[in-house]
Every structure is written in C-alpha cells, then in structure tokens.
Coordinates of C-alpha atoms in Angstrom, one line a residue:
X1 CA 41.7 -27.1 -33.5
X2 CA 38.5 -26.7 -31.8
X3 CA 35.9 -29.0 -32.2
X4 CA 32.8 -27.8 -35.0
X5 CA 30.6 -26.7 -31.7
X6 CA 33.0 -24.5 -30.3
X7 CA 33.7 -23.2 -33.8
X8 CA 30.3 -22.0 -34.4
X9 CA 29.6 -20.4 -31.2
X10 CA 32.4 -17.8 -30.0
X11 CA 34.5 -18.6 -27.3
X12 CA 33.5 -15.2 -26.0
X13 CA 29.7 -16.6 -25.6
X14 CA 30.7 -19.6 -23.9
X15 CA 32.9 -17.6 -21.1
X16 CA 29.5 -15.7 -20.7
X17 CA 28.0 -18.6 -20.6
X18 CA 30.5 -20.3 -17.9
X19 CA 30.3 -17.0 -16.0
X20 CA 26.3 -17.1 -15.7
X21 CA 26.3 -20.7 -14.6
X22 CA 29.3 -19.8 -12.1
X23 CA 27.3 -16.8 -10.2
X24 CA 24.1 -18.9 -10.0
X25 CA 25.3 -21.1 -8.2
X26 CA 26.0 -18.0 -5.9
X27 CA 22.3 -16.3 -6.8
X28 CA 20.6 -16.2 -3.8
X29 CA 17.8 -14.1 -2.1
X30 CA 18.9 -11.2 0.5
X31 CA 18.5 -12.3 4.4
X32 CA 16.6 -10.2 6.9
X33 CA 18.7 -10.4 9.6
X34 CA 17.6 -11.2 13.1
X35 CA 16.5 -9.0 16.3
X36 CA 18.6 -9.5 19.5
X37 CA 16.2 -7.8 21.9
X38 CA 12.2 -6.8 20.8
X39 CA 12.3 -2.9 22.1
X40 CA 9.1 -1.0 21.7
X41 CA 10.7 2.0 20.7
X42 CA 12.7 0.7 18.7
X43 CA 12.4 0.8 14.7
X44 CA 10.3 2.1 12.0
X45 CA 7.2 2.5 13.5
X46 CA 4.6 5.3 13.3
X47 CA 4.2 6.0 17.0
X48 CA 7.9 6.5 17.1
X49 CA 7.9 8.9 14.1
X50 CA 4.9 10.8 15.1
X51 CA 5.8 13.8 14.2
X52 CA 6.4 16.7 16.7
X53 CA 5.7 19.7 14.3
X54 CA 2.8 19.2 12.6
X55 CA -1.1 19.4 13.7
X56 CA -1.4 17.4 16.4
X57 CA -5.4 17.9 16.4
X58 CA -5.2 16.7 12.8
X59 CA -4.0 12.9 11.9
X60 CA -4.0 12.8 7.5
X61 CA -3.2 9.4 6.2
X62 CA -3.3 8.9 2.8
X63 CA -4.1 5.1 1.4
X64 CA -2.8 3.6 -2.0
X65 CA -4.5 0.9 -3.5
X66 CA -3.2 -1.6 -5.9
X67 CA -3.5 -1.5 -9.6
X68 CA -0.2 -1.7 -11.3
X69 CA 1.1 1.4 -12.9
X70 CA -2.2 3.1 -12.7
X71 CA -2.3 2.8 -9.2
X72 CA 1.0 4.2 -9.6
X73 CA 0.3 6.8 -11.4
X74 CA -3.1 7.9 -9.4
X75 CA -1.9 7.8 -6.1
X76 CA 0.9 10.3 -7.5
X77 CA -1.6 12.6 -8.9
X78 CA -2.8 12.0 -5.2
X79 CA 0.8 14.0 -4.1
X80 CA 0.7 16.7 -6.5
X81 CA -2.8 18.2 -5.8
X82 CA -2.2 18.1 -2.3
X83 CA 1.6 20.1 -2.9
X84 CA -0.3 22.4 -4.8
X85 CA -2.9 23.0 -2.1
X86 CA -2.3 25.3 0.2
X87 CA -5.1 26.5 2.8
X88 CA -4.5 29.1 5.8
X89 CA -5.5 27.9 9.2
X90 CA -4.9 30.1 11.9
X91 CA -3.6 32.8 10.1
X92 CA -0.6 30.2 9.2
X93 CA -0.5 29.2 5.2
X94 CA -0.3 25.3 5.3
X95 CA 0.6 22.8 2.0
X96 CA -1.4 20.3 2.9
X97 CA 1.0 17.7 1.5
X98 CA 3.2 18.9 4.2
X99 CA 0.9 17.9 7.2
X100 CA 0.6 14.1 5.9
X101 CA 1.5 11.8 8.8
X102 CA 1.3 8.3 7.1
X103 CA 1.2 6.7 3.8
X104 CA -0.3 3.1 3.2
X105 CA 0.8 1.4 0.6
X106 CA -0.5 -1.9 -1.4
X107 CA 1.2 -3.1 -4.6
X108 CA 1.1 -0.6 -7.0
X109 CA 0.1 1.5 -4.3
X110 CA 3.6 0.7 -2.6
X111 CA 5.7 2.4 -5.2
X112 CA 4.3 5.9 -4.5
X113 CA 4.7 5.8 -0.8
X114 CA 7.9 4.5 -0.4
X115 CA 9.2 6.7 -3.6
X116 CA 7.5 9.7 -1.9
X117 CA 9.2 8.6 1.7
X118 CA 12.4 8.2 0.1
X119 CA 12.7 11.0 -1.8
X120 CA 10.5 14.1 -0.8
X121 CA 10.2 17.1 -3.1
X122 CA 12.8 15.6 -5.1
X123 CA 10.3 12.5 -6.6
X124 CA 9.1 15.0 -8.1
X125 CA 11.3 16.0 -10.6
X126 CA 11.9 12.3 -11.5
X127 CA 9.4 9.8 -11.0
X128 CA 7.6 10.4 -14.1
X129 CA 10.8 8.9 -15.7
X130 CA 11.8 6.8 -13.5
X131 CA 9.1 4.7 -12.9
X132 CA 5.3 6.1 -14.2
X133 CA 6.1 6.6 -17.9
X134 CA 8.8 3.7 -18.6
X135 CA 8.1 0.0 -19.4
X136 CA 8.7 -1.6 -16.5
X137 CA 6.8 -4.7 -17.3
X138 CA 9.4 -5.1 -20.7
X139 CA 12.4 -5.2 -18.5
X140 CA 11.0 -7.6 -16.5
X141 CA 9.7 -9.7 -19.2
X142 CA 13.4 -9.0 -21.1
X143 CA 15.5 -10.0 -18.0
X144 CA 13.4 -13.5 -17.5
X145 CA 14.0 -14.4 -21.0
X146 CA 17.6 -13.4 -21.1
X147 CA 19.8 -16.3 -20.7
X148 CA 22.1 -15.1 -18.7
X149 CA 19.9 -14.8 -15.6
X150 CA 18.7 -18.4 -16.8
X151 CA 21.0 -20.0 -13.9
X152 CA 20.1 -17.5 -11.3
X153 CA 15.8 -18.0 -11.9
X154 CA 16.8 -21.9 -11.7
X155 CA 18.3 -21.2 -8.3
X156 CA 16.1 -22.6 -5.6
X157 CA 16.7 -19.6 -3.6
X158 CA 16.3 -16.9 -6.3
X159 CA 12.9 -15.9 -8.1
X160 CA 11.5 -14.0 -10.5
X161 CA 10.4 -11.2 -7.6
X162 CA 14.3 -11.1 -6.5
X163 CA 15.1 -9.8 -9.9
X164 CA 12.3 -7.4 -10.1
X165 CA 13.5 -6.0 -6.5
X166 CA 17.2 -5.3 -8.3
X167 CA 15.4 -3.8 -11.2
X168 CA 13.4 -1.5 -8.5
X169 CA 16.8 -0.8 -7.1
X170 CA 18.0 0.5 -10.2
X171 CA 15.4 2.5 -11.7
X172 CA 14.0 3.8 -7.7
X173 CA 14.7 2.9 -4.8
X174 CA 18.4 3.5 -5.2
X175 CA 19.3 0.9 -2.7
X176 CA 18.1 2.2 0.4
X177 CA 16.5 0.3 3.0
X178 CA 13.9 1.5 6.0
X179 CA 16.7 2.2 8.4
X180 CA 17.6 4.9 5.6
X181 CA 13.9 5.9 6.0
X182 CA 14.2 6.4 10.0
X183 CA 16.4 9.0 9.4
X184 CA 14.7 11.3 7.4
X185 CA 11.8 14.1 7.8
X186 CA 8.3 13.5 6.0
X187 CA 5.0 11.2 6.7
X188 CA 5.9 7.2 7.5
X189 CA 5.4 4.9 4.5
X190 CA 3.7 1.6 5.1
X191 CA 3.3 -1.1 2.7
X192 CA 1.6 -4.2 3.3
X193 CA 2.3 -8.0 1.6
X194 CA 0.7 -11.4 2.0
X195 CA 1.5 -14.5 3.9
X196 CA 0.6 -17.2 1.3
X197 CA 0.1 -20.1 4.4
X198 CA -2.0 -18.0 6.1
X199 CA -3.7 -15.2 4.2
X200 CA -2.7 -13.0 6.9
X201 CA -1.1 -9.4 6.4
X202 CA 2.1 -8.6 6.9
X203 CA 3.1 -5.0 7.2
X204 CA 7.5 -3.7 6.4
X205 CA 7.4 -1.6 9.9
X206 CA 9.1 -2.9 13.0
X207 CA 5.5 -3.3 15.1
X208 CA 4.9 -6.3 12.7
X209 CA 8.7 -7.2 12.5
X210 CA 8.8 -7.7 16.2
X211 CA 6.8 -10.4 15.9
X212 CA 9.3 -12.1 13.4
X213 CA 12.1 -11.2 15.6
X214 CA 13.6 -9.4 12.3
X215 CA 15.4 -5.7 12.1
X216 CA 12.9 -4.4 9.3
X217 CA 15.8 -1.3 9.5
X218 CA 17.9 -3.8 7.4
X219 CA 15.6 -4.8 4.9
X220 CA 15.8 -2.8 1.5
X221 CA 12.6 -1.1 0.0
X222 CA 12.4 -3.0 -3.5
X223 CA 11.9 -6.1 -1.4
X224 CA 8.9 -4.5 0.3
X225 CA 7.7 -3.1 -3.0
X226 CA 8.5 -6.8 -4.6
X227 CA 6.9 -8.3 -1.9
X228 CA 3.7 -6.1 -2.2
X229 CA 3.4 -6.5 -5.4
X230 CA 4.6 -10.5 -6.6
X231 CA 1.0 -11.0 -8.2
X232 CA 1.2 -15.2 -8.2
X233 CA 2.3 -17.0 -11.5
X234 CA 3.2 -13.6 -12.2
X235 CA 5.8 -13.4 -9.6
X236 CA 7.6 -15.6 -7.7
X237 CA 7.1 -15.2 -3.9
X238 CA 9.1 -12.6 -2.0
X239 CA 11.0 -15.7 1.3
X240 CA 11.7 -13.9 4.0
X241 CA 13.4 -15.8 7.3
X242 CA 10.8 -16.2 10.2
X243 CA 13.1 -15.8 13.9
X244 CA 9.6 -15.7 15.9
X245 CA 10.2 -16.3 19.7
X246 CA 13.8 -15.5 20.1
X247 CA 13.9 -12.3 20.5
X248 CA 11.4 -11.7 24.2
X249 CA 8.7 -10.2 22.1
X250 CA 5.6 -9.3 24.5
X251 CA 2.7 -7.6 23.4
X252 CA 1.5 -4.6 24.2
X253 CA -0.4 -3.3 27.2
X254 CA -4.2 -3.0 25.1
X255 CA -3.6 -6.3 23.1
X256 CA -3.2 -8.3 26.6
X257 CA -5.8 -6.2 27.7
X258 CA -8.2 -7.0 24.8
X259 CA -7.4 -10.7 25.2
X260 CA -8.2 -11.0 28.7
X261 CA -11.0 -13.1 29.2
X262 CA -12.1 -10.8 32.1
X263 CA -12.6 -7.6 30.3
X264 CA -15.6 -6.6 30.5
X265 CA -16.0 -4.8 27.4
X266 CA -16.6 -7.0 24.2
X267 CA -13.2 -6.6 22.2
X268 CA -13.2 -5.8 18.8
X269 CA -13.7 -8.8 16.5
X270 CA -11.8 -7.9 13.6
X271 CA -8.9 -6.9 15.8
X272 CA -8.7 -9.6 18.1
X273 CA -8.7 -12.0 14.7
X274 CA -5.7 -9.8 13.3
X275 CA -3.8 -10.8 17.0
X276 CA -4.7 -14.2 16.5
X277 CA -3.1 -14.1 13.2
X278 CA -0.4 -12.3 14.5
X279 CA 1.0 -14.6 16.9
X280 CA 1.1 -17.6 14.1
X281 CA 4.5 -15.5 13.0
X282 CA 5.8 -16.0 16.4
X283 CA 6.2 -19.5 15.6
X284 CA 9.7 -19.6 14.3
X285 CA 10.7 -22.7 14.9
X286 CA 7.2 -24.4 13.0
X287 CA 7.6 -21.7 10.4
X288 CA 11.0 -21.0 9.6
X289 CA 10.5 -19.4 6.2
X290 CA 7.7 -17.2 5.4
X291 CA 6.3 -16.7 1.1
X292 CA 5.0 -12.9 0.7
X293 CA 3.0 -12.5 -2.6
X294 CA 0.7 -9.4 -3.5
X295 CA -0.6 -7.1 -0.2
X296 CA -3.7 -7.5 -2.4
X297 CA -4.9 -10.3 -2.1
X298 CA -5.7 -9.3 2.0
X299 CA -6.5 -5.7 1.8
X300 CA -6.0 -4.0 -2.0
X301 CA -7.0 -0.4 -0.4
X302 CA -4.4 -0.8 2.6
X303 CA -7.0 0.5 5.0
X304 CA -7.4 -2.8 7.1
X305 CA -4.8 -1.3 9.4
X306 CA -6.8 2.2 9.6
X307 CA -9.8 -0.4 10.7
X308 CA -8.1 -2.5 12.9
X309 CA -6.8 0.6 14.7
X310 CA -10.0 2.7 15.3
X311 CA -11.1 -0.7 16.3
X312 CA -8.6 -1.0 19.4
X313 CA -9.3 2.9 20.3
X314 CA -13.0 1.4 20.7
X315 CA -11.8 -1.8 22.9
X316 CA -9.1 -0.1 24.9
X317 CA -8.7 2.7 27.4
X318 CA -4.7 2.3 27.0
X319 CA -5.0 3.1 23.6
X320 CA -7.6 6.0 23.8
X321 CA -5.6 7.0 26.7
X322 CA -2.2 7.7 24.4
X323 CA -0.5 10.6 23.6
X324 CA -1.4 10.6 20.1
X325 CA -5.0 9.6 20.8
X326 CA -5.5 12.2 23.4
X327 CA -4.3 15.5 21.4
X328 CA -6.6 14.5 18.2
X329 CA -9.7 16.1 17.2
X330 CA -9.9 14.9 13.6
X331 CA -8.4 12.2 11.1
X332 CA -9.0 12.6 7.8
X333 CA -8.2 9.0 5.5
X334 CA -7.8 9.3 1.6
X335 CA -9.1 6.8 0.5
X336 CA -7.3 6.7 -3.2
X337 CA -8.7 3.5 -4.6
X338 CA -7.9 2.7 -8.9
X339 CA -9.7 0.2 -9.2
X340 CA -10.7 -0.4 -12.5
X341 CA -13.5 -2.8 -13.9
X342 CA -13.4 -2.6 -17.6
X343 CA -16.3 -3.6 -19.8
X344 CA -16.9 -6.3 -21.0
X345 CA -20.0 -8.6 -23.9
X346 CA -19.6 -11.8 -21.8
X347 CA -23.9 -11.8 -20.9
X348 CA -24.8 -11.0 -24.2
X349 CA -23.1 -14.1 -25.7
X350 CA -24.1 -17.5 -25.6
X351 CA -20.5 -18.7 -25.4
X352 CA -19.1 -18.4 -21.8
X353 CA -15.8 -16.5 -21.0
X354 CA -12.1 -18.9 -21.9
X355 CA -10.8 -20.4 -19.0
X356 CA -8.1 -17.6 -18.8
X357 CA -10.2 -14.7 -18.9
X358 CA -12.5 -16.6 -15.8
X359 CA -9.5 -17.0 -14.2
X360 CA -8.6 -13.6 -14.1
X361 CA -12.0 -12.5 -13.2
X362 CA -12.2 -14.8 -10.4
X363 CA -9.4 -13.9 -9.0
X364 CA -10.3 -10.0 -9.1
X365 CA -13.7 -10.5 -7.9
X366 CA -12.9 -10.9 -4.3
X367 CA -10.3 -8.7 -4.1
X368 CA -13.0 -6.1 -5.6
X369 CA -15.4 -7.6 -2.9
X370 CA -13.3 -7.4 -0.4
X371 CA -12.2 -3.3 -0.9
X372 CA -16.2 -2.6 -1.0
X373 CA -16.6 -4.3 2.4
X374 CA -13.7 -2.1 3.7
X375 CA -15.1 0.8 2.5
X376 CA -18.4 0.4 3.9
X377 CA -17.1 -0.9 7.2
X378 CA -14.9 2.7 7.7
X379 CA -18.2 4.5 7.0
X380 CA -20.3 2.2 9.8
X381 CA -17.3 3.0 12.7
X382 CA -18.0 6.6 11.6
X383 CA -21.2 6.4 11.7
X384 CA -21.2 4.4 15.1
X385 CA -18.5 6.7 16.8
X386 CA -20.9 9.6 15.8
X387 CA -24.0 8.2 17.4
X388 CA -21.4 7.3 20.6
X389 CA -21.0 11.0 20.7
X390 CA -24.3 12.2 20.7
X391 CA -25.5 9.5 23.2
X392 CA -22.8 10.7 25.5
X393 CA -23.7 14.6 24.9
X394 CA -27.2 13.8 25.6
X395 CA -26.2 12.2 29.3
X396 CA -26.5 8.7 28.1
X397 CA -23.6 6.2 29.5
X398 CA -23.9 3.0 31.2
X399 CA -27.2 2.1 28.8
X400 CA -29.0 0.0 31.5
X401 CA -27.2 -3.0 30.7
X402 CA -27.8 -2.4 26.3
X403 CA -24.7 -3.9 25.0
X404 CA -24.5 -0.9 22.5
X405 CA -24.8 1.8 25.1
X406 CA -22.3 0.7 27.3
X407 CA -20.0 1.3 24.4
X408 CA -20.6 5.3 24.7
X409 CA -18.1 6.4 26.8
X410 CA -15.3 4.0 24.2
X411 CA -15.5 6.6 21.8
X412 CA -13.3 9.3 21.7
X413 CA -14.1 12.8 20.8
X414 CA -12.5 12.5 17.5
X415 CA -14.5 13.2 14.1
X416 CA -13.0 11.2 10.8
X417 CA -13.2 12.3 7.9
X418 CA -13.2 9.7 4.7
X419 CA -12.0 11.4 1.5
X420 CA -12.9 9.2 -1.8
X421 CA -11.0 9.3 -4.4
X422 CA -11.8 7.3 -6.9
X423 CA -12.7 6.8 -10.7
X424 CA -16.4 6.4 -9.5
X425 CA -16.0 9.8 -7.6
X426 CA -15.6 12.0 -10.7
X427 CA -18.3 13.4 -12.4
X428 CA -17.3 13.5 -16.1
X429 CA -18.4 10.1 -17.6
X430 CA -16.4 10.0 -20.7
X431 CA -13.6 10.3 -18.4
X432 CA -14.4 7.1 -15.7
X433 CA -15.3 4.6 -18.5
X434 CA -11.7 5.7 -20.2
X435 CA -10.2 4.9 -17.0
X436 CA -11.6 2.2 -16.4
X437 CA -10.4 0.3 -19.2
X438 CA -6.9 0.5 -18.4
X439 CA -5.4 -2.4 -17.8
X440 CA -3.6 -3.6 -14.8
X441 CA 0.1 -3.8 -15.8
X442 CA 3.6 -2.1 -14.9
X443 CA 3.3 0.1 -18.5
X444 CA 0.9 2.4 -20.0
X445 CA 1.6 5.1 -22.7
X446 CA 2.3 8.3 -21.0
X447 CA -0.6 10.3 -22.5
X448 CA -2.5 7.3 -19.8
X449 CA -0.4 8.4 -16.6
X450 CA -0.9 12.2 -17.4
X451 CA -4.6 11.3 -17.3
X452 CA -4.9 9.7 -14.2
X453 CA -2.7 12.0 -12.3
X454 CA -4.7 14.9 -13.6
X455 CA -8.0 13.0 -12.9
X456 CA -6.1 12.5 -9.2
X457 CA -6.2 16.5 -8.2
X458 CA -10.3 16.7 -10.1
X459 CA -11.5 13.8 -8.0
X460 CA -10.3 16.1 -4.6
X461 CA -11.4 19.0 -5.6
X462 CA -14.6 17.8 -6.1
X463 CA -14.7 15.4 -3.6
X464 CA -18.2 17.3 -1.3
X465 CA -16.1 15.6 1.7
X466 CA -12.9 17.7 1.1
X467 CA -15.1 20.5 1.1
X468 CA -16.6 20.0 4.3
X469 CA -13.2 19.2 6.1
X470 CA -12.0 22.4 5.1
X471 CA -15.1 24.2 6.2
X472 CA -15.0 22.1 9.6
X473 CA -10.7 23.5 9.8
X474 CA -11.9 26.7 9.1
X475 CA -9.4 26.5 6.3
X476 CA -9.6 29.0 3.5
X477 CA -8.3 27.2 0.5
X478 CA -5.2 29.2 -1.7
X479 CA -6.7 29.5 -5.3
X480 CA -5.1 26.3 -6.9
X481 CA -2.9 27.2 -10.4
X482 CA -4.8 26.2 -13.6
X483 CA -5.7 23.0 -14.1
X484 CA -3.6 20.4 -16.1
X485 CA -4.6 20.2 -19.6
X486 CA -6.3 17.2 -21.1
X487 CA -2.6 16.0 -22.8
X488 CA -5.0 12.6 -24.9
X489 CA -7.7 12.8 -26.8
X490 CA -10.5 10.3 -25.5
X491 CA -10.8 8.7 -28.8
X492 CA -7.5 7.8 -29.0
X493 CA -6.7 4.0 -28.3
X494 CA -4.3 2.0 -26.0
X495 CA -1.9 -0.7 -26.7
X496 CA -2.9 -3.9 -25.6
X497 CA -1.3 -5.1 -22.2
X498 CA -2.0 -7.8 -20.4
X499 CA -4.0 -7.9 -17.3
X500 CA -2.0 -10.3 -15.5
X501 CA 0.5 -8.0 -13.6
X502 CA 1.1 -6.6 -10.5
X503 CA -2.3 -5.4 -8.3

C-alpha cells in the first residue's frame, strides 16, 4: 500500500520528478574548448573572409543595434530593402544586399546577423515565424517556471541564459556553430557581448578569441546570441572559460607598433585603451572564467569596432598599408539604431518616478548616452579624414611641427559614407512617436514587426545620405516594387510588455 503522499500524487509525476533532479545534477553550461597554437589566419575573422568577388573599392557594413525584438525586427527590414534594391554600376545590375561585407551585431541586433549569416536567402522565407512574430519572451518565462528545469536553473553551472541559448537552438540557430559559418558564402556576422569585471567588449570572431586562447569555430551561435543579449537580472550571465597565455598569442604588427613608446606619431586614444583592455583576457591563469552579459551595455550600436578601426588606419602605416586598405575608395556604415525613448508625465507630477521605473531609466540613460557619443564621434573621423584630404591636395604635409598637420599624410584616400537609419530619420511623425513606444521585449504583436520592417526600407529611401552615395557610385537605382502597405492602424493599441528584456 503506498503511503497517502504517494497516493495523491501519481507515481508517473514522481519518476518525472526523480528524472529532473537526476539530469541536473548533469546540467551544465557548454565549454569552449581551447587553442593549441594562436595562427593569424586562422578562424573566423573578417580579413580572412574578405571576400574575393565583390567591390573591392566599396567596403558596406551594416550595424544592428539592440532593442529586443524591435531591433529584431528593424534591422530585418534593414535586409529586405536592400534585397529589393538593385542599382547598375558599370553597366553590371548589382543587389545591394549582395555586396554586404560585414554585419555587426548587439543583442537584439545579434539575432538578424547571425540568422542572416546562417541562413542567406532562405531567412527569408522563415524568420518572420521563427523568431520576429512568436513570443519568445513566454517561452522563456514558461521554461523558468516549469519545474522540471527547476534542478537544472539551481545548478551552479547552468543559468537562465543556457536555457535561452537551447531555446535559440530550437526555434533558429539550428545548432550550428561559427565553424559552420567559415564555410559558407555571404558577409561575416559579428556580435559583440560584455565582460561584467571589466566593462570591456568582447567580440564571437577568432581575432578576439586569440586572445582567450579559445577556438570560437567550436562555439555555437545561440551562445553568442545569449551572450549578447543576457540583459542582468533578466538573464543570467553567459561563463565562458578564459585559456589566455597558453596558446603563443602575439599581437599584431600595427598594435606593437602603436604601443611603442618611440612612435612618433600620437596613437589613437580610444584604440590603444581597447589593447589595454584587450590584454586583461590574456590573463588566464588570474581570470580563469569570464561572465558575458548584454553587448549593450559597452556599445548598443555595435560600431565601437568600426571606430576603433578607422582609428588604427589613422595610427598605423601597416594597417593603411593592407590589402584591403589599399584597394578601397569608399565605406559606407548603416548605421541601423532602434532605439526607442517612449514618452513619458514624470515632470509634470509632483510625485517622482517608483524605484523600478528609475531603475530602468538609469540604466538606459547611458547606454542611450553612450550610442549618441558614437554617433557623433564617426561623423568627427569623417569630418577630420576630409579636412586630411584637402590639406594634403592643397600641398600641405609635415604642418611645421602642428600636431594636427602632421597627421595629413595618415589619412587614406578613402571617403565614408554614414547611412542613418533610425526612427528619428523618418519624416512621418505619427509614425516615430508610434515607434517609439514599443517596448523593449523579445514579443510584439505582428501588426508591430510589419511596421518596423516597413519603416526599415522608408528610413533608406529617404535617407539624403543614400542618395548621395549612389550619386557618388554613379549608380542608377532599379525602380523599387510598391511599397509595403501600412498592415496597423495607428490608433490601434499594444499589449503591455515589460521593458525589462533583452537590449
């Protein structure tokens, strides 16, 4: 006879029970596995993916933001109006989607390039279903408060990000990892998470993997995705194993030369910082572990790394002297930023803000801060590399001893091109206060995502920069099909979601 617990509660429950508390013992997170020998041309890395047969006057890098599933859904809009543009350069009819070289990715951002780098043309046909228009935050919340993965959350090794990543694998990334990505044809996908200890950036391509002595081939894509996006509290942090200094790691020609106390030439500050923080993951044996949480709490536009390397073409003749330096004339940078900064009646009360609500806000603020700043320092290099140019045309190069004048010959004849698009960049108003009050969160209702991937494609089209560029290409743009239609009417209101989810 079994005793009046066991009677009440099928013996079928506690096998499931006695199954769940069996495995978590064995729930633990996946290890990156370590580098034998640091090889510069080894890995997923953009300079050894450049690609041989597209423009090689014409490097087009597109950058994600985060922002949850609108970023999501934003940068994809990104995708589709640049498949559906065609231009003729040449006398050769070009998609300009097909002559993307690399794709930066931050959090919600992350999704979209590494989908789009997966999958090619065939994302799609499915990542409106897949990912964009399903409620990706309730199966997350579901699978937390399901008992069986009780055991496995308790596990010291196993988080709530580790379960996101298998719900990623499921529903996206379809197990592959980057090594599945060296193999395959289309722009390189970068995305970027954050060291918690330090604050520094730390980017899923081998370049940055060398330094942690770790094969980033081996490492699967929802872990990058998790890791880009585990907002804290939110998300657990995404541990990965530090083997730093064991695998002959040197750095490269321009960053010895850029360190070198000799150099004549100032180096460039926000560069040489990025080094220093760079060789603090070399320290494997101090820092065994590293805790990745969301890529946007260090950059949320995911053009620090744009920055930091127009920053070391300035510094060093090694770089400017490269192949893919050499053959440029132009790179053009979409800058596709969702960020969103709903309205809100906190000055015209008396009563301040709950403690929550500052919370949020305070974390937000500098991370909004922070994008601004990038923007406007991309527009002074332009602007500086610009004046460089003319200074040089004019006969103007060793300055007399002007700090800033001995800089003109640094700059390479290379125009860039900044592309913004944004919610501030379109013109309809209606339409930028409606997106601005979508929340940051992994669902919205569909009618949502259709809007933001059809305000995507009117942001570039009437972006005055785009316009230029293909004036400057001597592009004739291929009459685009009709516009999407307007699927939601404006007046018609959202469900609430919370705005504590993934940047």
């Amino acid at each position: 006879m079994r005793p009046p617990l066991l009677s009440r509660f099928p013996i079928e429950r506690w096998l499931l029970v006695a199954l769940a508390l069996a495995l978590a013992g064995c729930a633990s997170r996946p290890i990156n596995p370590p580098l034998d020998k640091s090889k510069a041309a080894y890995g997923y890395r953009f300079e050894a993916r450049a690609p041989l047969d597209r423009d090689k006057e014409t490097l087009l890098i597109l950058a994600f933001s985060g922002g949850g599933t609108r970023a999501a859904a934003f940068s994809y809009g990104v995708l589709e109006e640049l498949r559906r543009t065609e231009i003729e350069v040449g006398g050769r009819r070009i998609r300009l989607l097909d002559e993307v070289d690399l794709i930066t990715g931050v959090s919600g951002g992350s999704f979209t390039a590494l989908a789009y780098a997966l999958h090619g043309e065939k994302l799609f046909d499915s990542y409106e279903q897949r990912f964009l228009k399903r409620d990706v935050q309730g199966e997350l919340l579901s699978r937390t408060l399901s008992p069986v993965n009780w055991p496995a959350l308790w596990s010291e090794s196993y988080g709530r990000s580790e379960m996101a990543a298998q719900l990623y694998d499921e529903i996206l990334f379809d197990n592959a990892t980057f090594g599945d990505l060296m193999a395959r044809p289309g722009p390189t996908a970068t995305v970027t998470a954050t060291d918690i200890s330090t604050g520094s950036r730390l980017t899923f391509t081998q370049g940055d993997f060398d330094l942690i002595c770790s094969d980033v081939a081996k490492v699967p894509l929802s872990r990058a995705a998790a890791a880009s996006s585990a907002v804290p509290l939110v998300l657990s942090p995404v541990t990965i194993n530090n083997y730093g200094g064991t695998c002959g790691y040197r750095k490269p020609r321009w960053a010895r030369a850029m360190e070198d106390p000799n150099n004549p030439s100032r180096p460039a500050g926000r560069a040489l910082q990025r080094l220093k923080e760079l060789d603090s993951f070399q320290d494997g044996a101090n820092r065994p572990y590293l805790h990745l949480v969301d890529g946007g709490l260090a950059d949320n536009l995911g053009v620090r790394g744009v920055l930091e390397a127009l920053e070391q073409v300035e510094a060093s003749e090694a770089v400017r002297n490269g192949p893919i330096i050499q053959s440029l004339k132009r790179i053009v940078v979409f800058v596709v930023n969702s960020l969103s900064v709903p309205q809100n009646d906190w000055d015209r009360r008396e009563r301040p803000p709950s403690d929550l609500a500052i919370l949020l806000r305070a974390t937000g603020v500098p991370i909004d801060r922070y994008s601004y700043e990038a923007v406007e320092l991309l527009k002074d290099i332009i602007a500086r590399w610009k004046t460089f140019r003319q200074l040089r045309a004019a006969g103007t190069f060793a300055g007399g001893g002007n700090p800033v004048l001995s800089q003109v010959g640094s700059v390479p004849d290379i125009d860039i091109h900044p592309i913004d698009v944004s919610f501030s960049a379109l013109a309809d108003p209606d339409e930028r206060r409606f997106l601005n009050d979508l929340p940051t969160s992994f669902v919205l209702p569909p009618e949502a995502v259709d809007r933001l991937r059809a305000a995507a494609g009117r942001a570039i089209r009437e972006s005055p920069d785009f316009k230029r560029l293909l004036i400057e290409m001597q592009a004739a743009a291929v009459p685009p099909p009709p516009p999407m239609p307007m699927p939601m009417s404006r007046s018609t209101p959202l469900p609430a979601a919370t705005s504590a989810a993934p940047q």
